[in-house]
């Protein structure tokens, strides 16, 4: 991340976070295994607040790190497999546990009283100043303004319950429309749109296996299907067909600066774990898909977007690819980590990419390391070796 770039990282806009993390990466099943209270938690009165914190999970807890130096600020014990997502403000992240979504004040390194209980907490989406939680085990959708998390309070907001529980996702647009997936525990088929009063105004069931979402420029929403991508644009659904009968684009990353969505691209429905080398670029203006072969595979935790709308992919060759989404050309390669192999179990650690403003954070769990890079220069800014290898990697919005 030179010194001027580092300053820009701490004071720049939150665009890249909102875009890159609109992708709520998920490998398949969102079951978690922790409903225990943290055994060890340093209270804010005992610990200095962390500026622009980064939070990484490990087997048994959470590491809280300084976003610039990567210095380990605190260790929070929390047994089980726990997922980490930005909450949408400068202080908090959302931790998915077996009992539901819990809000963690990463700046002060303590859990708050805010919690959304429910089995199988799934996707967390931030868009347009709202945060949306989807609880798979109940089909419940909770929408809140992350500013309401201040003071550790339980935020009040919009609530909607799907017709059937399923592994789903939802996003609220600036005009109050809520796009939410359709399905059951056995089969997912598409999406519907509710107005601000939760009245259905649009529906499409032309998206088999619907999974994941991302928002592009002008609030075009993309939902991944097993035969392409379903777009919601200007009040209507449009299908982007993929070549072949089966072509799953289940994980996407969007950017407010680009009309092109970045997605994965899998073509083998029988594979125990497909390791694709092609990515998809979905142009929301033309409803066309372009495929780009990177010559290296990647995982569902490899996709993100840069501050200018760049498409970012962390390959299993250890290289962070910076791609022009309009042309598909790889404009820059940043040597981030060594070669790695995606594990069969989606819950197992693997190098993970998290982007905030002009900074890319990349974990290397095999070496117990975490690195940060300036996306403009490709310079490595900081590195740290941690007591244990990490799994999920996330953080707060950049402070101002």
Coordinates of C-alpha atoms in Angstrom, one line a residue, residues 66-255:
X66 CA -4.1 -2.9 13.0
X67 CA -5.1 -2.2 9.4
X68 CA -1.9 -0.4 8.5
X69 CA 0.9 -2.1 10.5
X70 CA -0.9 -5.5 10.7
X71 CA 0.3 -5.6 14.4
X72 CA -1.7 -8.1 16.4
X73 CA -3.9 -6.0 18.8
X74 CA -5.9 -8.7 20.5
X75 CA -7.0 -12.3 20.4
X76 CA -10.6 -13.2 21.1
X77 CA -11.3 -16.9 22.0
X78 CA -14.5 -18.1 20.2
X79 CA -14.7 -21.9 19.6
X80 CA -15.9 -23.4 16.4
X81 CA -16.0 -22.3 12.7
X82 CA -17.0 -18.7 12.6
X83 CA -17.5 -16.5 9.5
X84 CA -16.5 -12.8 9.4
X85 CA -18.1 -10.0 7.3
X86 CA -17.9 -6.2 7.4
X87 CA -20.9 -4.7 9.2
X88 CA -20.7 -1.5 7.1
X89 CA -19.2 1.1 9.4
X90 CA -15.8 2.0 10.7
X91 CA -15.9 -0.1 13.9
X92 CA -17.9 -3.3 13.5
X93 CA -17.9 -6.7 11.8
X94 CA -20.6 -9.3 11.8
X95 CA -19.6 -12.8 13.1
X96 CA -21.7 -15.7 12.0
X97 CA -22.0 -18.4 14.7
X98 CA -24.3 -21.4 15.1
X99 CA -26.8 -19.3 17.1
X100 CA -27.0 -16.5 14.6
X101 CA -25.3 -13.2 13.6
X102 CA -23.4 -11.4 16.3
X103 CA -22.0 -7.9 16.1
X104 CA -18.3 -7.5 17.1
X105 CA -16.8 -4.1 17.8
X106 CA -13.5 -4.6 16.1
X107 CA -12.1 -1.2 17.0
X108 CA -12.7 -1.9 20.8
X109 CA -12.2 -5.6 20.5
X110 CA -15.4 -6.7 22.2
X111 CA -18.8 -8.2 21.3
X112 CA -21.8 -5.8 21.5
X113 CA -25.3 -6.6 22.6
X114 CA -26.5 -6.6 19.0
X115 CA -27.4 -10.0 17.8
X116 CA -29.8 -11.6 15.2
X117 CA -30.5 -15.1 16.3
X118 CA -31.4 -17.9 14.0
X119 CA -30.0 -21.2 12.6
X120 CA -27.6 -21.2 9.7
X121 CA -26.7 -17.5 9.4
X122 CA -25.7 -17.0 5.8
X123 CA -24.9 -14.1 3.5
X124 CA -24.2 -10.5 4.7
X125 CA -24.6 -7.8 2.0
X126 CA -23.7 -4.1 2.2
X127 CA -25.1 -1.7 -0.3
X128 CA -26.3 1.9 -0.4
X129 CA -25.7 2.5 3.3
X130 CA -27.7 -0.6 4.4
X131 CA -26.6 -4.0 5.7
X132 CA -28.8 -7.0 4.9
X133 CA -28.6 -10.4 6.7
X134 CA -30.1 -13.6 5.4
X135 CA -30.6 -16.4 7.9
X136 CA -30.8 -19.7 5.9
X137 CA -32.4 -21.8 8.6
X138 CA -35.4 -19.5 8.9
X139 CA -35.5 -17.6 5.6
X140 CA -35.5 -14.4 7.6
X141 CA -34.1 -11.2 6.1
X142 CA -33.0 -8.3 8.4
X143 CA -32.1 -4.9 7.0
X144 CA -30.5 -2.1 9.1
X145 CA -28.5 1.0 8.9
X146 CA -24.9 0.2 10.2
X147 CA -24.8 3.7 11.8
X148 CA -27.3 2.4 14.3
X149 CA -24.7 0.0 15.7
X150 CA -23.1 2.9 17.6
X151 CA -23.1 2.4 21.3
X152 CA -23.5 -1.4 21.0
X153 CA -27.3 -1.2 20.6
X154 CA -29.5 -3.6 18.7
X155 CA -30.4 -1.8 15.4
X156 CA -34.0 -1.6 14.4
X157 CA -34.9 -2.0 10.7
X158 CA -36.8 -3.8 8.0
X159 CA -37.7 -7.5 8.4
X160 CA -38.9 -10.0 5.8
X161 CA -39.4 -13.7 6.0
X162 CA -39.1 -15.8 2.8
X163 CA -41.8 -18.3 2.0
X164 CA -39.5 -21.2 2.6
X165 CA -36.1 -21.4 4.4
X166 CA -33.2 -21.8 2.0
X167 CA -29.6 -20.8 1.4
X168 CA -30.4 -17.4 0.1
X169 CA -29.3 -13.8 -0.2
X170 CA -31.0 -10.3 -0.3
X171 CA -30.0 -6.8 -1.1
X172 CA -31.9 -3.5 -0.6
X173 CA -31.7 -0.8 -3.3
X174 CA -31.7 3.0 -2.8
X175 CA -35.4 3.3 -3.6
X176 CA -36.3 0.8 -0.9
X177 CA -36.8 -2.2 -3.2
X178 CA -35.6 -5.5 -1.7
X179 CA -34.3 -8.2 -4.0
X180 CA -34.4 -11.6 -2.4
X181 CA -33.9 -15.1 -3.6
X182 CA -36.6 -17.8 -4.0
X183 CA -36.2 -21.4 -3.0
X184 CA -36.5 -24.3 -0.6
X185 CA -33.9 -26.3 1.3
X186 CA -34.0 -28.7 -1.7
X187 CA -34.2 -26.4 -4.7
X188 CA -33.5 -22.7 -5.4
X189 CA -35.1 -21.2 -8.5
X190 CA -34.8 -17.4 -8.8
X191 CA -35.7 -14.1 -7.0
X192 CA -38.4 -11.7 -6.3
X193 CA -38.5 -8.0 -5.6
X194 CA -40.5 -6.3 -2.9
X195 CA -41.3 -2.6 -2.7
X196 CA -40.6 -0.6 0.5
X197 CA -43.8 -1.9 2.0
X198 CA -42.8 -5.6 1.4
X199 CA -45.3 -5.9 -1.5
X200 CA -44.1 -8.1 -4.3
X201 CA -43.6 -6.1 -7.6
X202 CA -41.4 -8.5 -9.7
X203 CA -40.4 -12.1 -9.9
X204 CA -38.2 -14.4 -12.0
X205 CA -37.8 -18.2 -11.6
X206 CA -35.3 -18.4 -14.4
X207 CA -32.3 -18.9 -12.2
X208 CA -31.7 -22.5 -11.2
X209 CA -29.5 -22.9 -8.2
X210 CA -29.4 -19.2 -7.5
X211 CA -26.5 -18.3 -5.3
X212 CA -24.7 -15.1 -4.4
X213 CA -25.2 -11.5 -5.5
X214 CA -23.3 -8.4 -6.6
X215 CA -24.2 -4.8 -7.5
X216 CA -22.8 -3.0 -10.5
X217 CA -22.8 0.6 -11.5
X218 CA -26.3 2.2 -11.5
X219 CA -27.5 -0.4 -9.0
X220 CA -27.8 -3.3 -11.4
X221 CA -28.0 -6.4 -9.3
X222 CA -26.6 -9.7 -10.5
X223 CA -27.6 -13.1 -9.1
X224 CA -25.6 -16.2 -10.0
X225 CA -27.3 -19.2 -11.7
X226 CA -26.3 -22.6 -12.9
X227 CA -26.9 -21.5 -16.5
X228 CA -25.7 -17.8 -16.4
X229 CA -26.6 -14.7 -14.4
X230 CA -29.9 -13.1 -13.6
X231 CA -29.9 -9.3 -13.7
X232 CA -32.4 -6.9 -12.0
X233 CA -32.3 -3.6 -13.8
X234 CA -34.7 -0.7 -14.0
X235 CA -37.6 -2.7 -12.5
X236 CA -37.2 -5.8 -14.7
X237 CA -35.3 -9.1 -14.7
X238 CA -33.0 -10.0 -17.6
X239 CA -31.2 -13.3 -18.1
X240 CA -27.6 -13.5 -19.2
X241 CA -27.2 -16.9 -20.7
X242 CA -23.9 -18.8 -20.4
X243 CA -22.5 -21.1 -23.0
X244 CA -23.5 -24.7 -22.5
X245 CA -26.3 -26.4 -20.5
X246 CA -24.4 -26.1 -17.2
X247 CA -22.3 -23.1 -16.3
X248 CA -22.4 -22.0 -12.7
X249 CA -21.5 -18.5 -11.7
X250 CA -22.2 -18.8 -8.0
X251 CA -19.9 -16.1 -6.7
X252 CA -19.7 -12.6 -7.9
X253 CA -18.0 -9.3 -7.1
X254 CA -19.4 -5.9 -8.1
X255 CA -18.2 -2.3 -8.1

